[in-house]
Amino acid sequence: MTDKLFLADKLRSGQAVVTGWSLLSEPMVPELFARAGYDAVTIDLQHGMYDFDDACTTLAAIALGGAHRIARIPVGDNALAGRLVDMGAECLIAPMINSRKEAEEFARAVKYPPDGERSWSPFRAAMLSEQTSDQYLKNANRQTLALAMIETEEAMDALDDILTVDSLDGVFVGPSDLSLALSKGEALDPNGARTSEACADIAEKTLAAGKLAGIFCLNADKVEEAYHQGFRLMSHGIDTIFLDHSARTCLREVAWLGDVKDRPETGY
């Protein structure tokens, strides 16, 4: 790491952490995020192209670049959560957590006894965090974060119960899915007023429970809004969108050579 503070230390001290978001299973891309100065990089095994082997290589590349290592697992794949923390992920994000039971099962997969049921084999994680095995065992439950995604009406209704899970470190809001839930599937409106109010309510309850709050942000304005709502882990920047926008910009710069067709831009 470029400093001695772990991701958990920074977030618990109230420091804002911005994470890049990677869908492309090419280790150099998250490494470039890190070398560009991102505090953290999140690799997405839910909606991205990553599998376990890709994730192992990429977590090391992120560490090489000097950033903190975050991974989002597929829905319900708690076994993979345990494998990813063994490979060096500092924070696991679990999507579609809708009940206290689901939150507890996820968090227990990330924590060692007595807080959880994680099995012992963290040799890669200890290496990437520059600790001995004994040091890692002493610090692991505090330094390894489990964040449950809140992105449905069921999750919002169960939020108070979810936040009572001792081994859960906090929540991570998915505003796109949340907006779909709030509109009964009629509108995708992650930046709308109704979604913003729901996010603020989630942050308030999470902080009151002594937990950490994170959120997926689609632009810089939402990062600022989220920070003032109490969120401290905020995503900003997706590799696929970077490439799409950069490619279009480069083509426009040489449009004088011929016709450059405008095509719909991709995004979330």
Coordinates of C-alpha atoms in Angstrom, one line a residue:
M1 CA 0.0 0.0 0.0
T2 CA 1.1 3.6 -0.5
D3 CA 0.4 4.1 3.2
K4 CA -0.1 2.0 6.3
L5 CA -3.8 2.5 6.7
F6 CA -6.2 -0.2 5.6
L7 CA -9.4 0.6 3.8
A8 CA -11.4 -0.2 6.9
D9 CA -9.2 2.2 8.9
K10 CA -9.9 5.1 6.5
L11 CA -13.6 4.6 6.3
R12 CA -14.0 4.2 10.1
S13 CA -12.1 7.4 10.6
G14 CA -14.6 9.2 8.4
Q15 CA -12.2 9.6 5.4
A16 CA -13.9 9.7 2.0
V17 CA -12.8 6.9 -0.3
V18 CA -13.5 7.0 -4.1
T19 CA -13.4 3.7 -5.9
G20 CA -13.1 3.1 -9.6
W21 CA -15.3 0.3 -11.0
S22 CA -14.1 -2.4 -13.3
L23 CA -16.2 -4.6 -15.5
L24 CA -13.5 -5.7 -17.9
S25 CA -11.4 -8.7 -16.8
E26 CA -8.1 -7.3 -17.8
P27 CA -5.8 -6.8 -14.8
M28 CA -3.9 -3.9 -16.3
V29 CA -7.2 -1.8 -16.4
P30 CA -7.7 -1.8 -12.6
E31 CA -4.0 -1.3 -12.1
L32 CA -4.3 1.8 -14.3
F33 CA -7.1 3.1 -12.1
A34 CA -4.8 2.6 -9.1
R35 CA -1.8 4.3 -10.7
A36 CA -4.0 7.2 -11.7
G37 CA -4.6 7.9 -8.0
Y38 CA -7.8 6.1 -7.2
D39 CA -8.1 5.3 -3.5
A40 CA -9.7 1.9 -4.3
V41 CA -10.8 -0.2 -7.3
T42 CA -13.8 -2.5 -7.3
I43 CA -13.9 -5.5 -9.5
D44 CA -17.4 -6.6 -10.4
L45 CA -18.1 -10.3 -10.5
Q46 CA -21.9 -9.7 -10.6
H47 CA -22.3 -7.7 -13.8
G48 CA -18.7 -7.7 -15.0
M49 CA -16.7 -10.2 -17.0
Y50 CA -14.6 -11.4 -14.1
D51 CA -14.4 -15.0 -12.9
F52 CA -12.4 -16.2 -9.9
D53 CA -9.1 -16.7 -11.8
D54 CA -9.3 -13.2 -13.3
A55 CA -10.1 -11.8 -9.9
C56 CA -7.1 -13.4 -8.3
T57 CA -4.7 -11.8 -10.8
T58 CA -6.5 -8.5 -10.7
L59 CA -6.5 -8.1 -6.9
A60 CA -2.7 -8.4 -7.1
A61 CA -2.5 -5.9 -9.9
I62 CA -4.5 -3.4 -7.8
A63 CA -2.2 -3.9 -4.9
L64 CA 0.8 -3.3 -7.2
G65 CA -0.8 0.0 -8.3
G66 CA -1.1 1.1 -4.7
A67 CA -4.9 1.0 -4.2
H68 CA -7.4 -0.8 -1.9
R69 CA -9.0 -3.9 -3.2
I70 CA -12.8 -4.3 -3.4
A71 CA -14.9 -7.0 -5.0
R72 CA -18.6 -7.4 -5.7
I73 CA -19.8 -11.0 -5.7
P74 CA -22.7 -12.5 -7.7
V75 CA -26.0 -12.7 -5.9
G76 CA -25.9 -15.2 -3.1
D77 CA -22.4 -16.5 -3.7
N78 CA -21.1 -16.5 -0.2
A79 CA -18.6 -19.3 -0.9
L80 CA -17.0 -17.0 -3.5
A81 CA -16.9 -14.2 -0.9
G82 CA -14.7 -16.4 1.3
R83 CA -12.4 -17.3 -1.6
L84 CA -12.0 -13.6 -2.6
V85 CA -11.0 -12.5 0.9
D86 CA -8.4 -15.3 0.9
M87 CA -7.0 -13.9 -2.4
G88 CA -6.7 -10.4 -0.9
A89 CA -10.0 -8.5 -1.2
E90 CA -10.2 -6.0 1.6
C91 CA -13.9 -5.4 1.1
L92 CA -16.7 -7.6 -0.2
I93 CA -20.0 -6.2 -1.5
A94 CA -23.0 -8.5 -1.7
P95 CA -25.9 -7.6 -4.0
M96 CA -29.6 -8.0 -3.4
I97 CA -29.4 -8.5 0.4
N98 CA -33.1 -8.4 1.4
S99 CA -33.2 -9.8 5.0
R100 CA -31.3 -10.0 8.2
K101 CA -30.7 -13.7 7.5
E102 CA -29.2 -13.1 4.1
A103 CA -27.0 -10.3 5.6
E104 CA -25.8 -12.6 8.4
E105 CA -25.0 -15.5 6.1
F106 CA -22.9 -13.2 3.9
A107 CA -21.1 -11.5 6.7
R108 CA -20.3 -14.8 8.5
A109 CA -18.6 -16.1 5.3
V110 CA -16.2 -13.1 5.4
K111 CA -15.3 -13.2 9.1
Y112 CA -13.3 -15.7 11.2
P113 CA -14.8 -17.2 14.5
P114 CA -16.3 -16.1 16.7
D115 CA -17.8 -13.5 14.4
G116 CA -18.2 -15.8 11.5
E117 CA -17.4 -19.1 9.8
R118 CA -14.6 -18.3 7.4
S119 CA -12.1 -21.1 6.8
W120 CA -8.4 -20.6 7.3
S121 CA -6.2 -20.1 4.2
P122 CA -5.4 -16.4 3.8
F123 CA -1.8 -16.7 2.6
R124 CA -2.3 -14.6 -0.5
A125 CA -4.3 -12.0 1.5
A126 CA -1.6 -11.8 4.1
M127 CA 1.0 -11.3 1.4
L128 CA -0.8 -8.5 -0.4
S129 CA -1.5 -6.8 2.9
E130 CA 2.2 -7.1 3.9
Q131 CA 1.4 -9.1 7.1
T132 CA 2.5 -12.3 8.6
S133 CA -0.1 -15.0 9.0
D134 CA -0.3 -14.3 12.8
Q135 CA -0.7 -10.5 12.1
Y136 CA -3.4 -11.2 9.6
L137 CA -5.4 -13.5 11.9
K138 CA -5.2 -10.8 14.7
N139 CA -6.5 -8.1 12.4
A140 CA -8.6 -9.8 9.8
N141 CA -12.1 -9.4 11.2
R142 CA -11.5 -5.7 11.7
Q143 CA -9.7 -5.1 8.5
T144 CA -11.9 -7.1 6.1
L145 CA -15.2 -5.4 5.4
A146 CA -18.6 -7.0 4.6
L147 CA -21.1 -4.6 2.9
A148 CA -24.6 -5.6 2.1
M149 CA -26.2 -3.9 -0.9
I150 CA -29.5 -2.2 -0.3
E151 CA -31.4 -1.9 -3.6
T152 CA -34.9 -3.2 -3.2
E153 CA -38.1 -2.3 -1.2
E154 CA -37.7 -5.5 0.8
A155 CA -34.2 -4.4 1.8
M156 CA -35.4 -1.0 2.8
D157 CA -38.2 -2.5 4.9
A158 CA -35.7 -4.9 6.5
L159 CA -32.9 -2.3 6.9
D160 CA -33.3 -1.8 10.7
D161 CA -33.0 -5.6 11.2
I162 CA -30.1 -5.9 8.7
L163 CA -28.2 -3.3 10.6
T164 CA -28.4 -5.4 13.8
V165 CA -26.0 -8.0 12.3
D166 CA -22.9 -7.5 14.4
S167 CA -20.5 -9.1 11.8
L168 CA -21.8 -6.8 9.0
D169 CA -19.7 -3.7 8.6
G170 CA -22.2 -1.6 6.6
V171 CA -24.2 -1.3 3.5
F172 CA -23.7 -0.2 -0.1
V173 CA -26.5 1.4 -2.0
G174 CA -27.3 0.5 -5.6
P175 CA -29.4 3.5 -6.8
S176 CA -30.3 2.0 -10.2
D177 CA -32.0 -1.1 -8.9
L178 CA -33.4 0.9 -6.0
S179 CA -35.0 3.3 -8.5
L180 CA -36.5 0.4 -10.4
A181 CA -37.9 -1.0 -7.2
L182 CA -39.4 2.3 -6.0
S183 CA -41.1 2.8 -9.4
K184 CA -42.3 -0.8 -9.6
G185 CA -40.2 -1.3 -12.6
E186 CA -41.5 1.6 -14.6
A187 CA -38.5 3.9 -14.5
L188 CA -34.7 3.8 -14.2
D189 CA -34.0 7.0 -12.3
P190 CA -30.9 6.6 -10.1
N191 CA -30.3 10.3 -9.9
G192 CA -33.9 11.3 -9.3
A193 CA -35.3 13.1 -6.2
R194 CA -37.2 10.1 -4.9
T195 CA -34.1 7.8 -5.2
S196 CA -32.0 10.5 -3.6
E197 CA -34.4 10.8 -0.6
A198 CA -34.3 7.0 -0.2
C199 CA -30.5 7.0 -0.3
A200 CA -30.3 9.7 2.4
D201 CA -32.6 7.8 4.6
I202 CA -30.5 4.6 4.2
A203 CA -27.3 6.6 5.1
E204 CA -28.9 8.2 8.1
K205 CA -30.1 4.8 9.6
T206 CA -26.8 3.2 8.8
L207 CA -24.7 5.8 10.5
A208 CA -27.1 5.8 13.5
A209 CA -26.4 2.1 13.8
G210 CA -22.6 2.7 13.8
K211 CA -22.1 1.1 10.4
L212 CA -20.3 2.2 7.2
A213 CA -22.3 3.6 4.2
G214 CA -21.2 3.2 0.6
I215 CA -22.9 4.0 -2.7
F216 CA -22.6 3.6 -6.4
C217 CA -22.4 7.1 -8.0
L218 CA -23.0 7.9 -11.7
N219 CA -21.4 11.3 -11.8
A220 CA -19.3 13.8 -9.7
D221 CA -22.4 15.7 -8.6
K222 CA -23.8 12.5 -7.0
V223 CA -20.5 11.9 -5.2
E224 CA -20.8 15.3 -3.6
E225 CA -24.4 14.7 -2.7
A226 CA -23.6 11.3 -1.3
Y227 CA -20.8 12.7 0.8
H228 CA -23.1 15.2 2.4
Q229 CA -25.6 12.5 3.0
G230 CA -23.1 10.6 5.1
F231 CA -21.7 8.1 2.6
R232 CA -17.9 7.7 2.7
L233 CA -17.3 4.9 0.2
M234 CA -18.4 6.2 -3.2
S235 CA -17.8 4.8 -6.7
H236 CA -17.0 7.2 -9.6
G237 CA -15.8 6.0 -13.0
I238 CA -16.4 2.8 -14.9
D239 CA -13.8 1.3 -17.2
T240 CA -16.2 0.5 -20.1
I241 CA -17.6 4.0 -20.1
F242 CA -14.1 5.5 -20.0
L243 CA -13.2 3.5 -23.1
D244 CA -16.4 4.4 -24.9
H245 CA -16.2 8.1 -24.2
S246 CA -12.5 8.2 -25.0
A247 CA -12.9 6.4 -28.3
R248 CA -15.7 8.7 -29.4
T249 CA -13.6 11.7 -28.4
C250 CA -10.7 10.5 -30.5
L251 CA -12.9 9.9 -33.5
R252 CA -14.4 13.4 -33.3
E253 CA -10.9 14.9 -33.3
V254 CA -10.2 13.5 -36.7
A255 CA -13.8 13.9 -38.1
W256 CA -12.4 16.2 -40.8
L257 CA -11.1 13.0 -42.6
G258 CA -14.7 11.9 -43.3
D259 CA -18.1 11.3 -41.9
V260 CA -18.1 10.1 -38.3
K261 CA -21.5 8.7 -37.5
D262 CA -22.9 9.6 -34.1
R263 CA -24.0 6.5 -32.2
P264 CA -25.9 6.3 -28.9
E265 CA -23.5 6.4 -26.0
T266 CA -23.4 3.5 -23.6
G267 CA -24.0 4.0 -19.8
Y268 CA -26.0 3.0 -16.8

